[in-house]
Coordinates of C-alpha atoms in Angstrom, one line a residue:
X1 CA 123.5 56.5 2.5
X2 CA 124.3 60.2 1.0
X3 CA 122.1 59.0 -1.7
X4 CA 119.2 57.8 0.5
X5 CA 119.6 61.0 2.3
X6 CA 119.5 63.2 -0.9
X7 CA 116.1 61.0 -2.4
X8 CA 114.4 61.4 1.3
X9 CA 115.3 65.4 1.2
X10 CA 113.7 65.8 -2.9
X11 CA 110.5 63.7 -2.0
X12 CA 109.8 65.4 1.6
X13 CA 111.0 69.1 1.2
X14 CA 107.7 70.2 0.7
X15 CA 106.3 68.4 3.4
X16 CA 108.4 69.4 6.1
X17 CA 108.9 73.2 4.5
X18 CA 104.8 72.9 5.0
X19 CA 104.8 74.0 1.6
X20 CA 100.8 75.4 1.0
X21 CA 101.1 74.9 -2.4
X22 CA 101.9 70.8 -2.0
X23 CA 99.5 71.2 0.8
X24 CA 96.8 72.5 -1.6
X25 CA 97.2 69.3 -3.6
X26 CA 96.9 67.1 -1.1
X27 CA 93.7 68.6 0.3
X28 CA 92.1 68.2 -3.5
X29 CA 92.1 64.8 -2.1
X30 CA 89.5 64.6 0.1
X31 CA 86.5 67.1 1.6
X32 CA 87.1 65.9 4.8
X33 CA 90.6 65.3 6.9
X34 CA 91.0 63.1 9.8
X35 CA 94.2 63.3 11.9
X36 CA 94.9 60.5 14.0
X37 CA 99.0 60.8 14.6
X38 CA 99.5 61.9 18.0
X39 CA 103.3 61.3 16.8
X40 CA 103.5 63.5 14.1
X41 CA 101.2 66.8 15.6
X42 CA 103.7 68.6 16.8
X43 CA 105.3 68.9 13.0
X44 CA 103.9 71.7 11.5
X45 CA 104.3 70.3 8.2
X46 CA 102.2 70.1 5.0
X47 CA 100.2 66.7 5.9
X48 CA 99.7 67.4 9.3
X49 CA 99.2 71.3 9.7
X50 CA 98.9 72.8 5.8
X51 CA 95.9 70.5 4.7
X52 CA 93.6 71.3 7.2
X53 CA 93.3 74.9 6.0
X54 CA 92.3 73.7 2.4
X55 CA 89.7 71.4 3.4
X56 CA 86.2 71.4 4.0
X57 CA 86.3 69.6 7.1
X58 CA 89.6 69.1 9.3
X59 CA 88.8 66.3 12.5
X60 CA 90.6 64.5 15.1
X61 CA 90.7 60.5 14.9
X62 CA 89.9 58.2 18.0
X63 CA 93.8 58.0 19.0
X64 CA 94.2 61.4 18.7
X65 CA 91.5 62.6 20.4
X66 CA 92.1 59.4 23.2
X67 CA 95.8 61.1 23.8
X68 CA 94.5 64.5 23.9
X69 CA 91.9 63.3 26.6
X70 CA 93.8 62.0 28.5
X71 CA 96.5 64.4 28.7
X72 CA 93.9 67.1 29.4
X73 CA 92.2 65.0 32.7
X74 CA 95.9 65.0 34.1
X75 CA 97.0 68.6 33.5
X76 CA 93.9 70.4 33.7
X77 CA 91.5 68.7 36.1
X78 CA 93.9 66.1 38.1
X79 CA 93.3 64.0 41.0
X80 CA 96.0 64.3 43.5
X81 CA 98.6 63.8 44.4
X82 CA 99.8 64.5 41.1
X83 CA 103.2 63.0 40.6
X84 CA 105.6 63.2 37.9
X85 CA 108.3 61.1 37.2
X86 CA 111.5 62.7 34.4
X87 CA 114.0 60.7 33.2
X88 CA 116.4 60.4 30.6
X89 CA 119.8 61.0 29.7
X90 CA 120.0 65.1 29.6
X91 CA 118.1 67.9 31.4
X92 CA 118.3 70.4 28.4
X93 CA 115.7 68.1 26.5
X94 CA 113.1 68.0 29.2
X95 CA 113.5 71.4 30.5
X96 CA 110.1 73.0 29.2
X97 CA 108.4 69.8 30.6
X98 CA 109.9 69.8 34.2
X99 CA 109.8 74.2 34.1
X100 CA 105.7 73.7 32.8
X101 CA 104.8 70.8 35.5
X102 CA 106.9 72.8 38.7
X103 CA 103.5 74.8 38.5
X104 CA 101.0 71.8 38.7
X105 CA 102.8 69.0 40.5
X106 CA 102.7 67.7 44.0
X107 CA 105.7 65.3 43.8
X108 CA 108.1 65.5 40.9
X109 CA 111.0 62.3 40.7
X110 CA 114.0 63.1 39.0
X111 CA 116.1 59.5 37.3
X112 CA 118.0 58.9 34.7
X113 CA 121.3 60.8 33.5
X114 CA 120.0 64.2 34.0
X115 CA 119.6 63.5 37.8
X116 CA 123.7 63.6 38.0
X117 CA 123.1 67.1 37.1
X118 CA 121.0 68.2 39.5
X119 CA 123.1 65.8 42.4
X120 CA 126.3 68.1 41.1
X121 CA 124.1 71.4 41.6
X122 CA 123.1 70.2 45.0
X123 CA 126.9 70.1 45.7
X124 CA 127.6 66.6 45.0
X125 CA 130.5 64.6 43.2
X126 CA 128.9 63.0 40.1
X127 CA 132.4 61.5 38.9
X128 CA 132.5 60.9 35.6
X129 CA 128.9 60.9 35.2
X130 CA 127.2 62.6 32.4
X131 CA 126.8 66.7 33.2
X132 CA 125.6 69.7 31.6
X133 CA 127.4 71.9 33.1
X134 CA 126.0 74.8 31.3
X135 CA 122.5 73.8 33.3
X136 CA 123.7 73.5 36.9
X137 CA 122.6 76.8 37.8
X138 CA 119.0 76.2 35.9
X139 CA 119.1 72.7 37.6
X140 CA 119.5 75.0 41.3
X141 CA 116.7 77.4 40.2
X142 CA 114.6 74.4 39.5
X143 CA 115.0 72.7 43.2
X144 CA 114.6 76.4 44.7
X145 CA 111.1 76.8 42.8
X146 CA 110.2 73.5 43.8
X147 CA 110.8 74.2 47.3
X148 CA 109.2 77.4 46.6
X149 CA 105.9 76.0 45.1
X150 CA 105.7 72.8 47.6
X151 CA 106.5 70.4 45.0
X152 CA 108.6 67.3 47.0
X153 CA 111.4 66.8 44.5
X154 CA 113.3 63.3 44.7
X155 CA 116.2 62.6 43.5
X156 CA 117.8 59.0 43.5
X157 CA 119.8 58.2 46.3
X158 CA 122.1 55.2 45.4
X159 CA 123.4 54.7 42.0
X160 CA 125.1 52.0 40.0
X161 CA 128.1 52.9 38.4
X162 CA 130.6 51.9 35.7
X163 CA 134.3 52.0 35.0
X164 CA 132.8 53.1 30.6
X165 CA 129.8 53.1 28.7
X166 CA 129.0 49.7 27.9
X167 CA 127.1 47.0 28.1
X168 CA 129.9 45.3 29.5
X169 CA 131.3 47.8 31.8
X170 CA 132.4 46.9 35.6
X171 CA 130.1 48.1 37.9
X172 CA 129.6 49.0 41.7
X173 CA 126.5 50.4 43.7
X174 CA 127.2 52.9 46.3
X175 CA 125.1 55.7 47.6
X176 CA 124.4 58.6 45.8
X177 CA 127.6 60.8 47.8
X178 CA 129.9 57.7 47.3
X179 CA 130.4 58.0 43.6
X180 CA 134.0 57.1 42.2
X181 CA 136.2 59.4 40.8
X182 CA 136.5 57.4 37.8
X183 CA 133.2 55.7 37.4
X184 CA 130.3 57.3 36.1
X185 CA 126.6 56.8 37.2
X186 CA 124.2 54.8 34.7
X187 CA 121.0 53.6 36.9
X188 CA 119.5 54.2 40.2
X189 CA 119.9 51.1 42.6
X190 CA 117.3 49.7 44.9
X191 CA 117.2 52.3 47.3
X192 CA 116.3 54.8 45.6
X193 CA 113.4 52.6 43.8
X194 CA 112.5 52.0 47.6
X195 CA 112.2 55.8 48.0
X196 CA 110.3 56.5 44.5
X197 CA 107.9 53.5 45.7
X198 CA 107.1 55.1 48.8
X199 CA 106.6 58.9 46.6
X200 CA 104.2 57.0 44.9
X201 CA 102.0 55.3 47.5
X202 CA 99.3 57.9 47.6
X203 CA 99.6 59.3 44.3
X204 CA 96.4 59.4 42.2
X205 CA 97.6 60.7 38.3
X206 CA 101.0 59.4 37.7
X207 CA 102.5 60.8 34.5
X208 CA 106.2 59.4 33.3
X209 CA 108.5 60.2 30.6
X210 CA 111.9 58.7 30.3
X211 CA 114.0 55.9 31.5
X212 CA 115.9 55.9 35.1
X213 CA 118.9 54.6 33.3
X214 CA 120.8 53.2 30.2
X215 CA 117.9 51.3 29.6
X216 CA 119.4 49.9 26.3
X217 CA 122.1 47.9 28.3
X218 CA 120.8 45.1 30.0
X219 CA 122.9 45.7 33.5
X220 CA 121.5 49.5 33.8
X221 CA 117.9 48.2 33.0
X222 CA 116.9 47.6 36.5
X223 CA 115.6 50.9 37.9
X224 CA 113.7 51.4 34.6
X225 CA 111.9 48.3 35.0
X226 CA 111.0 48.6 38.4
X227 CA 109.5 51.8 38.6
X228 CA 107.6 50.3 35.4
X229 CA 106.2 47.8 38.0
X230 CA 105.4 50.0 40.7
X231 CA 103.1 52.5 38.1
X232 CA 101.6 49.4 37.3
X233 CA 100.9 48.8 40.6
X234 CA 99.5 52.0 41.5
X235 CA 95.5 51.0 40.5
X236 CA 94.3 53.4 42.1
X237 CA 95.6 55.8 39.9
X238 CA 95.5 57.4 36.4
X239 CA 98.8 56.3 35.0
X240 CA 100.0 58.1 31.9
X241 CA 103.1 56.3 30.3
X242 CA 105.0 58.5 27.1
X243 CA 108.1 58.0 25.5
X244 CA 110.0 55.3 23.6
X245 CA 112.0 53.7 26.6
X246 CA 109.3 54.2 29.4
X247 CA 106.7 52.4 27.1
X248 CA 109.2 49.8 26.1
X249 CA 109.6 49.1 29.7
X250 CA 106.0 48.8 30.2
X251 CA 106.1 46.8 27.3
X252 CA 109.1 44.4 27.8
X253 CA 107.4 43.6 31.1
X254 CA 103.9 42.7 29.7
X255 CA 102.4 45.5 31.7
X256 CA 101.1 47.1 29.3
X257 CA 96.9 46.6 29.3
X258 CA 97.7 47.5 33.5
X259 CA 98.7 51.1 32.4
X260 CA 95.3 53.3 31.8
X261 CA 97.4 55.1 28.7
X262 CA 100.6 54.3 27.0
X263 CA 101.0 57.2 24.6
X264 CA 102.0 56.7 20.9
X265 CA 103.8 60.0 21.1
X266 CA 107.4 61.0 21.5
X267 CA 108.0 64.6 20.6
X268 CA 104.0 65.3 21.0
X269 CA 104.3 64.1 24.4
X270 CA 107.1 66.3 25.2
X271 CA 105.7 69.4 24.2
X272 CA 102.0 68.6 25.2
X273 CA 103.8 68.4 28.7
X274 CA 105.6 71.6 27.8
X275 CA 102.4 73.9 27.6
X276 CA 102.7 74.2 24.3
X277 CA 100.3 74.3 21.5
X278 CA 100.6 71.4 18.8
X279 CA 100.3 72.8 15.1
X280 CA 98.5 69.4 14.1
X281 CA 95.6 69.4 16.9
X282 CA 95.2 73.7 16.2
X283 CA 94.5 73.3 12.5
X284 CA 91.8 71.1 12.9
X285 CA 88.4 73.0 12.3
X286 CA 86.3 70.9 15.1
X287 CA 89.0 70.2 18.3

C-alpha cells in the first residue's frame, strides 16, 4: 500500500498541484477542451482548471452542462415550496450547504447523524449518539435563523437505536426524547418518515443530499429508503437527488428513471449547494 501510495503521489502531483506547466502540455493536445465531470469541477487541478487557460477553445459537455441546469432551475428560479432535505452522519461537512440554502428554502428536513446534534442543541438527550459538540451552538444559530427567515425546520421525531455500531447491534425504537443512556441513535423510525411525508406533500423542487441513517447497515437502511420512495412519489415536482448514499438509495430501489436528476457529483454537489464557484465550470471560455 505505502508503495501504491508513493507511485499515485509521483504520477499525480502535478495534476492536483495544477501545475501550469503540465497543464501547458496537456493543452498541446487538443485546440478545443470539453469538460464533462461534474465530479471532478470542484478540483482546481491541472486537467480540470489549468487546461482551459491554454486552449483555444474551453466547453462544457452535455452532463455537465445537464447538472449545471438543473442545479441553476432549483436555486435560482425555483418553484415552491422549495424543500430541502440534509442528511448524513456530521453537521461540520454540510454546514456551507444548510448556512447557503437557510436563505432560499421554504422547508428544510434535517436526518441522519447530524440531526442528534441539533436534538442535543434543542436541549435533548442524544445518548450515546454521534455529537459535535463543538457545533451545538452553530446548530442553535441555525434553528434561530430558520425561525427567523420562515424556513419550517424538521427534525426527526422517533429514532432507532443501538446498544454499538454494527450491523449487528441490538436495537430499540423510541421517540426522539426517549433515547437510552447507553444506546446511540442510527436511523429515523416511521414516525418521523410520516412527518417528512407530510413536509413534502406540497413541495414543488425537492433537492436531497445525504442518507437518514447508517445506510451501509442493512437494519438502519429504512428511513433512507423511504424518503427515497416518497421523492419519487412527489411527480409533481422537480426532484434533484446528489450524493453517493441518497443516489444509491434511489438506485437500490429501482427508482431511479422516476427522479427528474440524479447527480453524478459528490463534492461538486456540495459546494454547488454551498454558493460557491467551481474552478472547473469558471475556466471554461463559453459557460
Amino acid at each position: 500500500k505505502a508503495a501504491s501510495f508513493a507511485l499515485k503521489q509521483t504520477i499525480y502531483k502535478e495534476e492536483t498541484k495544477n501545475d501550469l506547466e503540465f497543464a501547458k502540455k496537456l493543452a498541446k493536445l487538443s485546440d478545443i477542451y470539453v469538460n464533462d465531470a461534474f465530479g471532478t469541477a470542484h478540483r482546481k487541478h491541472a486537467s480540470t482548471y489549468g487546461i482551459a487557460q491554454f486552449v483555444k477553445v474551453a466547453v462544457a459537455g452535455f452532463l455537465l452542462e445537464k447538472e449545471i441546469k438543473y442545479l441553476q432551475k432549483a436555486l435560482e428560479n425555483p418553484e415552491r415550496p422549495l424543500v430541502l432535505i440534509i442528511g448524513g452522519s456530521k453537521v461540520s461537512s454540510k454546514l456551507g450547504v444548510i448556512e447557503n440554502l437557510l436563505k432560499i428554502v421554504d422547508k428544510m428536513l434535517i436526518g441522519g447523524g447530524m440531526a442528534y446534534t441539533f436534538l442535543k442543541a434543542a436541549g435533548y438527550n442524544v445518548g450515546k449518539s454521534l455529537v459535535e459538540e463543538e457545533l451545538l451552538d452553530t446548530a442553535r444559530e441555525i434553528m434561530e435563523k430558520a425561525d427567523g427567515n420562515g424556513v419550517k425546520l424538521y427534525l426527526p421525531v422517533d429514532s432507532n437505536n443501538a446498544d454499538e455500531f454494527s450491523p449487528m447491534a441490538h436495537t430499540k425504537l423510541t421517540t426522539y426524547k426517549e433515547i437510552p443512556d447507553n444506546m446511540m441513535g442510527l436511523d429515523i423510525g416511521p414516525a418521523t418518515v410520516e412527518l417528512f411525508k407530510e413536509a413534502l406533500a406540497d413541495a414543488k423542487t425537492i433537492l436531497w443530499n445525504g442518507p437518514m441513517g447508517v445506510f451501509e447497515f442493512e437494519k438502519f437502511r429504512y428511513g433512507t429508503m423511504e424518503v427515497g420512495r416518497i421523492v419519487a412519489e412527489r411527480k409533481s415536482a422537480l426532484r434533484i437527488v446528489g450524493g453517493g448514499d441518497s443516489a444509491a438509495a434511489i438506485e437500490m430501489l429501482g427508482l431511479e428513471h422516476q427522479i427528474d436528476h440524479v447527480s453524478t457529483g459528490g463534492g461538486a454537489f456540495l459546494e454547488f449547494l454551498s454558493g460557491k464557484e467551481l474552478p472547473g465550470v469558471m475556466a471554461l471560455t463559453s459557460k
